[in-house]
């Protein structure tokens, strides 16, 4: 019986000792995504993804189509105002397909600290594109995604990888 009490006390002390809160160091300065976006970007890679094949678990779901069209001629420039907020943009497609149908105008982000959707406006025309991972900024890369819909269903996704000029 004494051994049982001793084991209970040891287990209780071990539990109390193990439940100390950990102190985590600082994680660093927050990334200012909009500052990383500012500048001119050129497409370096285009991937086409078959969303239905992904859902069905098919082995071949994506294809690199960078060289199918002259995508590498497409340039996109983001400008910020004096407050570091989105202002104007311009596109130079060259002979590449126009992934953003507008040549120039104003752009906005759905969230200034952590944007996911970028909206491009010129007059009454609007175009939107989805941002990819922020980690690509570490390599001067920008990931943008366009999802093509048919009858409310995502059919094909295009992922555009840009390099900063």
PDB file of C-alpha atoms in Angstrom, residues 9 18-19 21 28 43 48 64 71 75 84 88 93 97 123 145 148 154-155 159:
ATOM      1  CA  UNK A   9       2.898  10.991  -5.335  1.00  0.00           C
ATOM      2  CA  UNK A  18       5.567  18.679 -16.791  1.00  0.00           C
ATOM      3  CA  UNK A  19       2.794  21.251 -17.052  1.00  0.00           C
ATOM      4  CA  UNK A  21       4.191  26.813 -19.834  1.00  0.00           C
ATOM      5  CA  UNK A  28      10.529  38.359 -35.921  1.00  0.00           C
ATOM      6  CA  UNK A  43       6.151  35.012 -65.685  1.00  0.00           C
ATOM      7  CA  UNK A  48      -2.265  23.911 -65.557  1.00  0.00           C
ATOM      8  CA  UNK A  64       3.823  22.585 -67.098  1.00  0.00           C
ATOM      9  CA  UNK A  71       4.059  33.164 -71.330  1.00  0.00           C
ATOM     10  CA  UNK A  75       5.009  41.391 -67.296  1.00  0.00           C
ATOM     11  CA  UNK A  84       2.437  51.789 -48.920  1.00  0.00           C
ATOM     12  CA  UNK A  88      -1.838  51.481 -59.914  1.00  0.00           C
ATOM     13  CA  UNK A  93       1.553  40.840 -72.275  1.00  0.00           C
ATOM     14  CA  UNK A  97      -2.078  35.135 -73.268  1.00  0.00           C
ATOM     15  CA  UNK A 123     -13.077  51.954 -65.699  1.00  0.00           C
ATOM     16  CA  UNK A 145      -3.582  31.547 -59.269  1.00  0.00           C
ATOM     17  CA  UNK A 148     -11.633  28.750 -64.241  1.00  0.00           C
ATOM     18  CA  UNK A 154     -13.870  24.719 -60.508  1.00  0.00           C
ATOM     19  CA  UNK A 155     -12.639  22.996 -63.664  1.00  0.00           C
ATOM     20  CA  UNK A 159      -0.752  28.697 -61.326  1.00  0.00           C
TER      21      UNK A 159
END
